[in-house]
Coordinates of N, CA, C and O in Angstrom, one line a residue:
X1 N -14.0 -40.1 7.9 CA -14.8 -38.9 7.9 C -15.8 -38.9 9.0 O -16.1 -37.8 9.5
X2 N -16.3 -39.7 9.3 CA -17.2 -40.2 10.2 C -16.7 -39.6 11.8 O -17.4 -39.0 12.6
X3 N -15.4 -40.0 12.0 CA -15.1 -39.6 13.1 C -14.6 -38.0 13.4 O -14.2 -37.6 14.5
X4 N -14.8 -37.2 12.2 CA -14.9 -35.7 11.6 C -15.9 -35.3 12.5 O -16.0 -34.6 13.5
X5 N -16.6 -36.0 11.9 CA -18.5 -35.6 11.5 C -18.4 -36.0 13.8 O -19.2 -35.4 14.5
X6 N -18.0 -36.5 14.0 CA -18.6 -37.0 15.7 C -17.7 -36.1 16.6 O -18.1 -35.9 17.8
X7 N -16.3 -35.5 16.1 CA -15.9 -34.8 16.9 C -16.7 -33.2 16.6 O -17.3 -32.6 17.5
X8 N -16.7 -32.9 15.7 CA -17.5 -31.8 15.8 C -18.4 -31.9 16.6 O -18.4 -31.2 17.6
X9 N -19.4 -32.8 16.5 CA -21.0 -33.1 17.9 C -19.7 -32.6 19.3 O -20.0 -31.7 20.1
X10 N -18.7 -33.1 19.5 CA -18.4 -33.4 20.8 C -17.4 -31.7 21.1 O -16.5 -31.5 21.9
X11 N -18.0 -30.9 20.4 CA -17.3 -29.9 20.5 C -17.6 -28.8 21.7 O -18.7 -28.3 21.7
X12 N -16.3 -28.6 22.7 CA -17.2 -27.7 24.1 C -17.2 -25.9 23.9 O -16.7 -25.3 23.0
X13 N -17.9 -25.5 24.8 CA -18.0 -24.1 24.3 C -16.1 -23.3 24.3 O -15.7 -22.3 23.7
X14 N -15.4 -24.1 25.3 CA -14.1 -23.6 25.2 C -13.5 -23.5 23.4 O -13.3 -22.4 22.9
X15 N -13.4 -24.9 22.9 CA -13.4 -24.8 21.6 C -14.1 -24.1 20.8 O -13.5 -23.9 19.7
X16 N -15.2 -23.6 20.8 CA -16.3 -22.8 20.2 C -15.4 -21.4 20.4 O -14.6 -20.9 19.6
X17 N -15.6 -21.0 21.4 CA -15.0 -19.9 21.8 C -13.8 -19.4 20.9 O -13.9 -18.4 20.2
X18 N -12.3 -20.3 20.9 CA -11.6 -20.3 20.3 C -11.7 -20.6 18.7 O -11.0 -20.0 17.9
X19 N -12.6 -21.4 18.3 CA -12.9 -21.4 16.6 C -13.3 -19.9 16.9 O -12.3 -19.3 17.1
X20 N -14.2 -19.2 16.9 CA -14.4 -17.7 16.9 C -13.1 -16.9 16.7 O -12.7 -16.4 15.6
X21 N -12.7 -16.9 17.7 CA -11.4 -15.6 17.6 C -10.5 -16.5 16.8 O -9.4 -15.9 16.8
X22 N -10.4 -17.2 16.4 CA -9.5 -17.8 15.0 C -10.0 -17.2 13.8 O -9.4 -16.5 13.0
X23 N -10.9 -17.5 13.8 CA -11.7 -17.2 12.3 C -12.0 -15.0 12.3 O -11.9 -14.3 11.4
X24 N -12.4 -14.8 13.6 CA -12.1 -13.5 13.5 C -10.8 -12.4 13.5 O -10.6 -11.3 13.3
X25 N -10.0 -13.6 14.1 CA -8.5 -12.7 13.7 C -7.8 -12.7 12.6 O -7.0 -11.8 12.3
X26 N -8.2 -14.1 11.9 CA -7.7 -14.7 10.7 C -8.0 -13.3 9.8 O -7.4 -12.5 9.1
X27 N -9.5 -13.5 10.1 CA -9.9 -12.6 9.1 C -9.2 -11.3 8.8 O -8.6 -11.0 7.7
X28 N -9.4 -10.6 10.0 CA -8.6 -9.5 10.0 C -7.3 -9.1 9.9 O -7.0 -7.9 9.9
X29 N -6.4 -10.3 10.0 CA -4.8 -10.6 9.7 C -5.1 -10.6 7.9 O -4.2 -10.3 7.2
X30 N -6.4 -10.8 7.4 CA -6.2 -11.0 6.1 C -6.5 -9.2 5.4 O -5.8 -8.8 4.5
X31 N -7.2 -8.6 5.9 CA -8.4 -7.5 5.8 C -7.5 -6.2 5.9 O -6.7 -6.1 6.8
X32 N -7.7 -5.3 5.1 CA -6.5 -4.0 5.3 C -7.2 -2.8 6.2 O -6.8 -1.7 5.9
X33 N -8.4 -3.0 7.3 CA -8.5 -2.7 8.7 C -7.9 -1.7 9.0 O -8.2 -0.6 9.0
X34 N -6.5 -2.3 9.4 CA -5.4 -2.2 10.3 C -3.9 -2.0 9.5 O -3.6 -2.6 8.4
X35 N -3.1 -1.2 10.2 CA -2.2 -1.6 9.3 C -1.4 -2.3 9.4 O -2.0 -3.3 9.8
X36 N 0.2 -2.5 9.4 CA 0.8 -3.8 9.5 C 1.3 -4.3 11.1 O 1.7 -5.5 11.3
X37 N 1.3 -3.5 11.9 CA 1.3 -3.5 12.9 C 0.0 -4.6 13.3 O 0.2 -5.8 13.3
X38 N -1.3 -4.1 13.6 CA -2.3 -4.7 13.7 C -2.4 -6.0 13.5 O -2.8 -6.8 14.3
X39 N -2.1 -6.2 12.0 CA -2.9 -7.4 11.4 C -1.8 -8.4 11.7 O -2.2 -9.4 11.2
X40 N -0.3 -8.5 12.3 CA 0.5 -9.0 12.3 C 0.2 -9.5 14.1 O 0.5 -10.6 14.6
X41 N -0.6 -8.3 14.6 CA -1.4 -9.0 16.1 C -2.0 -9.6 16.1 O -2.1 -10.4 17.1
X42 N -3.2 -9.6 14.8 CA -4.0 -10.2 14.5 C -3.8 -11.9 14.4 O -4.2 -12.8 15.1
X43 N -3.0 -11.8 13.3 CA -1.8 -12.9 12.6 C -1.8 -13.7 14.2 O -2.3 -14.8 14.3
X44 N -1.3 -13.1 15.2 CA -0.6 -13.7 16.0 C -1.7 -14.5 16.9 O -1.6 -15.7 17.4
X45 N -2.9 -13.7 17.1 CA -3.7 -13.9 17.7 C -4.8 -15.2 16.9 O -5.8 -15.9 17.4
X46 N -4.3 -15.3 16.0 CA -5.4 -16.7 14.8 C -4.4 -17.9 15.7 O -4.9 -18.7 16.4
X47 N -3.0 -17.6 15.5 CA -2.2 -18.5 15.2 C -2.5 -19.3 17.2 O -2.9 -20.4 17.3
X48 N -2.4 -18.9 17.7 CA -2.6 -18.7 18.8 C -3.8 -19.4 19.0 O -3.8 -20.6 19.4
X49 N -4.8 -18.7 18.8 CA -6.2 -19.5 18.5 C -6.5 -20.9 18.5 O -7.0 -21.8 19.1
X50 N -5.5 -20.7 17.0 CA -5.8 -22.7 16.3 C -5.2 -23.2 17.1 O -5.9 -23.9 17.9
X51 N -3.8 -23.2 17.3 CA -3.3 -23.8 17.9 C -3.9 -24.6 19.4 O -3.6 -25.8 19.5
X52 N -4.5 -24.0 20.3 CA -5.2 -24.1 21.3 C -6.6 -24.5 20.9 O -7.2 -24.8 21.9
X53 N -7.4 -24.5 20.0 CA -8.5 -25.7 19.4 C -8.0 -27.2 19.2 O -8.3 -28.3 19.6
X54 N -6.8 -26.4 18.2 CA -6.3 -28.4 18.1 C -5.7 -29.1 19.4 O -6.1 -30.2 19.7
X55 N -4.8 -28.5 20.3 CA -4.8 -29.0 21.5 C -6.2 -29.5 22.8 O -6.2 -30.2 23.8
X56 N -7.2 -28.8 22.2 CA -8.3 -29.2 23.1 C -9.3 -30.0 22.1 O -10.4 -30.2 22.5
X57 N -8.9 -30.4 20.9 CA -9.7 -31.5 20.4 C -8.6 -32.6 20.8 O -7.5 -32.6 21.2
X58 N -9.6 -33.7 20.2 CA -9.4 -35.0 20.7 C -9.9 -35.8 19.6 O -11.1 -36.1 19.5
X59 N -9.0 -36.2 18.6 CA -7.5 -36.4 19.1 C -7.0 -35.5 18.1 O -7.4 -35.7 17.0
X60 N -6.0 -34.2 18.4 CA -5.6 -33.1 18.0 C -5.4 -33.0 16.5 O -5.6 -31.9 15.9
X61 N -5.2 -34.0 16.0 CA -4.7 -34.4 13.9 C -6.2 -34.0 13.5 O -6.1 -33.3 12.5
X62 N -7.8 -34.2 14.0 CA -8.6 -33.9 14.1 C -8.6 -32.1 14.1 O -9.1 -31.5 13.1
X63 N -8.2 -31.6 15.0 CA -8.4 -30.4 15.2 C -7.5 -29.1 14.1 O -7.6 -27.9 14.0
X64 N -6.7 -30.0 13.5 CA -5.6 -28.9 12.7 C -6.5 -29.4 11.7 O -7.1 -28.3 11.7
X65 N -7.1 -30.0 11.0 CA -7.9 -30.8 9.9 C -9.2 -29.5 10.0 O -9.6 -28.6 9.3
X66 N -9.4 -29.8 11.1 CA -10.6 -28.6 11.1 C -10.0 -27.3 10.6 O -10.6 -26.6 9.7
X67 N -8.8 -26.8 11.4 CA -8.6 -25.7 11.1 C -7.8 -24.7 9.4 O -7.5 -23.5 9.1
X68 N -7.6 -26.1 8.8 CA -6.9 -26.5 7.7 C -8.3 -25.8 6.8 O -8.3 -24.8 6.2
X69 N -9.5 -26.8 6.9 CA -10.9 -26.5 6.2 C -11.4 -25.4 6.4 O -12.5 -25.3 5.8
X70 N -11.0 -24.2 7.1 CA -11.7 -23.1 7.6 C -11.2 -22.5 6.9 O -11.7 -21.9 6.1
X71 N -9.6 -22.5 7.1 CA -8.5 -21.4 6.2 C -9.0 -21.5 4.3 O -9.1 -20.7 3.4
X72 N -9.0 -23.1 4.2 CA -9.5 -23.4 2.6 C -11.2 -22.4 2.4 O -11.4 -21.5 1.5
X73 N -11.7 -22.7 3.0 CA -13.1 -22.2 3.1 C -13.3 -20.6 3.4 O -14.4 -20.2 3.5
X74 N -12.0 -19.7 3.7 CA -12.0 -18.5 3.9 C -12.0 -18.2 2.6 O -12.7 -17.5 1.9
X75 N -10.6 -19.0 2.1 CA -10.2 -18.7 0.7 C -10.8 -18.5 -0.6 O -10.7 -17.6 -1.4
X76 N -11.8 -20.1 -0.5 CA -12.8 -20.3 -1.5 C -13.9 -18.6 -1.4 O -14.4 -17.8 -2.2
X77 N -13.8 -18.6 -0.2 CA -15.1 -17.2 -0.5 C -14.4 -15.9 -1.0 O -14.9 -15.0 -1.6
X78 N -13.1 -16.1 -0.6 CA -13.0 -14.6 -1.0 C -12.6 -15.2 -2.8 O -12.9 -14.5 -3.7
X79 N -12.2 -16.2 -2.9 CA -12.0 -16.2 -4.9 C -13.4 -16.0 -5.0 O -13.5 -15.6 -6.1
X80 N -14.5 -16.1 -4.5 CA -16.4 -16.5 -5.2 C -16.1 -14.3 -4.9 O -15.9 -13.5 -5.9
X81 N -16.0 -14.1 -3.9 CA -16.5 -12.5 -4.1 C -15.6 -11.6 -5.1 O -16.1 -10.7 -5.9
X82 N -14.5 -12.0 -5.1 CA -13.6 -11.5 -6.4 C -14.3 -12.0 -7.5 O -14.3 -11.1 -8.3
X83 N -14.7 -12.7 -7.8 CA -15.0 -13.3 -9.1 C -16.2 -12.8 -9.2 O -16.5 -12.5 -10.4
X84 N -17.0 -12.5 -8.5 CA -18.3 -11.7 -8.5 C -18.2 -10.1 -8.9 O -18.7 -9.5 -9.8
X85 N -17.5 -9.8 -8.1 CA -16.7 -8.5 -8.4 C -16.5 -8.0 -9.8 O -17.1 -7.3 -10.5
X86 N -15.4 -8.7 -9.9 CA -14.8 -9.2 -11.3 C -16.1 -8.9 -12.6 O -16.2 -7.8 -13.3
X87 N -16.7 -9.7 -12.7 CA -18.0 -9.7 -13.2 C -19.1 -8.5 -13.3 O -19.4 -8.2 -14.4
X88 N -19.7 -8.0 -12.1 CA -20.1 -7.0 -12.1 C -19.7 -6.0 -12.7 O -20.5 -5.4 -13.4
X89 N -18.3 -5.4 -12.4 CA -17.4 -4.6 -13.1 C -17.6 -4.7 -14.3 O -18.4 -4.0 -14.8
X90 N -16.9 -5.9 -15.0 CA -17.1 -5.8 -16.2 C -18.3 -5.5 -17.1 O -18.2 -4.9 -18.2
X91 N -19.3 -5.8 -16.6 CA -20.6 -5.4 -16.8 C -21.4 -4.3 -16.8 O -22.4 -4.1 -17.6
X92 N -20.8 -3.5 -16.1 CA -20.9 -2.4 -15.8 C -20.0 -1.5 -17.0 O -20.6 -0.6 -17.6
X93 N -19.1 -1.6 -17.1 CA -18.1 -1.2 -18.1 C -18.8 -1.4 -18.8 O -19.6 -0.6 -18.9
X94 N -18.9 -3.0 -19.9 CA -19.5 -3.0 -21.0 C -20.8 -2.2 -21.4 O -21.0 -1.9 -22.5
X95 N -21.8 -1.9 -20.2 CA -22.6 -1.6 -20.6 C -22.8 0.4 -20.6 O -23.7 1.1 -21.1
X96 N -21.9 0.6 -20.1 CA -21.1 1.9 -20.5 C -21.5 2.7 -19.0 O -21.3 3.9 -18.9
X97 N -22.2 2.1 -17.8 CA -22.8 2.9 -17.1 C -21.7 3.4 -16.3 O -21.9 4.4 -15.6
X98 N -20.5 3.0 -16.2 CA -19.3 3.4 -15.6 C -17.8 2.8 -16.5 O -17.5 1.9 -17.2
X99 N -17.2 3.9 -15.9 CA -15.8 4.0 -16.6 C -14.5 3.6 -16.1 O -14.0 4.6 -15.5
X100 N -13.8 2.6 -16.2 CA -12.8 2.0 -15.1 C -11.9 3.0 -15.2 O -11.5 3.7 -16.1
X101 N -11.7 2.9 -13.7 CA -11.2 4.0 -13.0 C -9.4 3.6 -13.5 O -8.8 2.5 -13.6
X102 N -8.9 5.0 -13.8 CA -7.6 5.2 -14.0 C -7.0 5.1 -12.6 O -7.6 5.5 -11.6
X103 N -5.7 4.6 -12.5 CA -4.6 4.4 -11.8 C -3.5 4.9 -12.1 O -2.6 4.1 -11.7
X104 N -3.1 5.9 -12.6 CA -2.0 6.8 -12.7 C -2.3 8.3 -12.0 O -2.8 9.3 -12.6
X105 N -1.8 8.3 -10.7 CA -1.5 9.0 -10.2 C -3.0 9.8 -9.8 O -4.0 9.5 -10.3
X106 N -2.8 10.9 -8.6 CA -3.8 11.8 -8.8 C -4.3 12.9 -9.7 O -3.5 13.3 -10.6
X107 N -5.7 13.3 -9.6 CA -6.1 14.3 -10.4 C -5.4 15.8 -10.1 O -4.6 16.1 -9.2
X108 N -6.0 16.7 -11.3 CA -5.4 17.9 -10.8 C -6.0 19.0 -10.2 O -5.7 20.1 -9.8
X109 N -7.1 18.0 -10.3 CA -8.2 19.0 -9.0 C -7.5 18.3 -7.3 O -7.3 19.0 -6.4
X110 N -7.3 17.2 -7.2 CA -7.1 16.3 -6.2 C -5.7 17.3 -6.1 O -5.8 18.2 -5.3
X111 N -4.7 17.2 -6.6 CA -3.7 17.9 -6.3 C -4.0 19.0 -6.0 O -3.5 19.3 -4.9
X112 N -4.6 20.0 -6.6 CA -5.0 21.3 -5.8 C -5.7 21.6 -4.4 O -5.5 22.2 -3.4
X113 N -6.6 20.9 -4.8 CA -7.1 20.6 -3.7 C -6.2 20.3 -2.2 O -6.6 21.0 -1.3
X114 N -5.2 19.5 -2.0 CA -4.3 19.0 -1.4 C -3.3 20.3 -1.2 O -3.1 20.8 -0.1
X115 N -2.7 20.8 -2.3 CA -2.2 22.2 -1.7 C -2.4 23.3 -1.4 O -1.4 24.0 -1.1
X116 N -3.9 23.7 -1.4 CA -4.6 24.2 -0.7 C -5.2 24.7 0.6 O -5.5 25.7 1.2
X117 N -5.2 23.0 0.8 CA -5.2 22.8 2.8 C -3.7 22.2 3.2 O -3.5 21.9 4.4
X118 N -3.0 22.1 2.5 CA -1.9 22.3 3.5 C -1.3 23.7 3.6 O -0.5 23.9 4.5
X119 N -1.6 24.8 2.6 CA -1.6 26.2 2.9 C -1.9 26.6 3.9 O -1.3 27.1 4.8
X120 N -3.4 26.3 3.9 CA -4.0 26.7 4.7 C -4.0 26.5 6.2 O -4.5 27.2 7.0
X121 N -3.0 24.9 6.8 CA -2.9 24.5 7.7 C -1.2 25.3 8.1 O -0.9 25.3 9.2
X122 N -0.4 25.9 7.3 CA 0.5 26.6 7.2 C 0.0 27.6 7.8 O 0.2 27.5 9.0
X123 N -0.5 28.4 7.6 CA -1.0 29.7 7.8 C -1.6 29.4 9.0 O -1.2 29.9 10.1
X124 N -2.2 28.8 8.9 CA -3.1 28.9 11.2 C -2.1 28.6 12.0 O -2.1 29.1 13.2
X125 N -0.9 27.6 11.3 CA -0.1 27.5 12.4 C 0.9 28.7 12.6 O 1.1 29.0 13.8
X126 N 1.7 29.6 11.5 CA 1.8 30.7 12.0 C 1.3 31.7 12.7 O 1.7 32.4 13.7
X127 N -0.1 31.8 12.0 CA -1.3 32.8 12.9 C -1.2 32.3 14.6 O -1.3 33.2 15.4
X128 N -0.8 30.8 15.2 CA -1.2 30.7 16.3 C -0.1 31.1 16.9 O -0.1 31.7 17.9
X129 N 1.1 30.7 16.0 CA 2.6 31.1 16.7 C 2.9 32.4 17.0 O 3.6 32.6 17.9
X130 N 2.3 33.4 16.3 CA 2.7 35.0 16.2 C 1.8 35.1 17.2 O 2.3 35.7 18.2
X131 N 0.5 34.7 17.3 CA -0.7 35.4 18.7 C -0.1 34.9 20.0 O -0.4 35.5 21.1
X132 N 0.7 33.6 20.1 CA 1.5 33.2 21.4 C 2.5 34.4 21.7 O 3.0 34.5 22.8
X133 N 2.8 35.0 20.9 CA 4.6 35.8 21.2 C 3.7 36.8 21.0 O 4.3 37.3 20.1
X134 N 2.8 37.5 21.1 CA 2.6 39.2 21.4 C 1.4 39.1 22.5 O 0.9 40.1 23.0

């Protein structure tokens, strides 16, 4: 562990650099941002990353070790904010100040709502089509 603890001290801003956009593409390879397109650039862009930290540490078994602890240590936080989450909610619930939200489908204001402006997006586009041709 010692020799953990000494390559980190010996770490250059090139490596820094790249721990960065690891940890920030990681992230957003994980994060619904973007959609699958994105985060699969993203994906590619971590992968890419680490890979190129562990080759510029010394001696590289060092460098995937690091990057192994970062991915564990992404993980641990997001189980701590779920579980926080988790918690709050329930709390909230129990104490009646809010009411967990249904998941069956939309409302029927939301559906009116919704065909409403697509009427309405109907209608301008004929209104524009008819004022082109006279």
């Amino acid at each position: 562990m010692s020799e953990l603890h000494k390559t980190l001290y010996q770490l250059t801003l090139a490596q820094h650099l790249l721990a960065l956009v690891f940890l920030l593409s990681y992230g957003t390879a994980l994060g619904s941002m973007f959609g699958p397109a994105g985060r699969l650039r993203a994906l590619a862009m971590a992968l890419l990353a680490a890979a190129g930290f562990a080759a510029l540490t010394h001696p590289w078994e060092q460098g995937v070790l690091l990057v192994v602890c970062a991915i564990g240590a992404i993980g641990l936080f997001i189980a701590v904010a779920w579980a926080f989450s988790a918690i709050a909610a329930s709390d909230r619930w129990a104490s009646g100040t809010q009411a967990p939200m249904r998941s069956r489908g939309s409302s029927p204001e939301l559906r009116d709502a919704a065909t409403r402006a697509v009427a309405r997006a109907a209608h301008q586009v004929k209104r524009r089509r008819h004022h082109r041709t006279t």
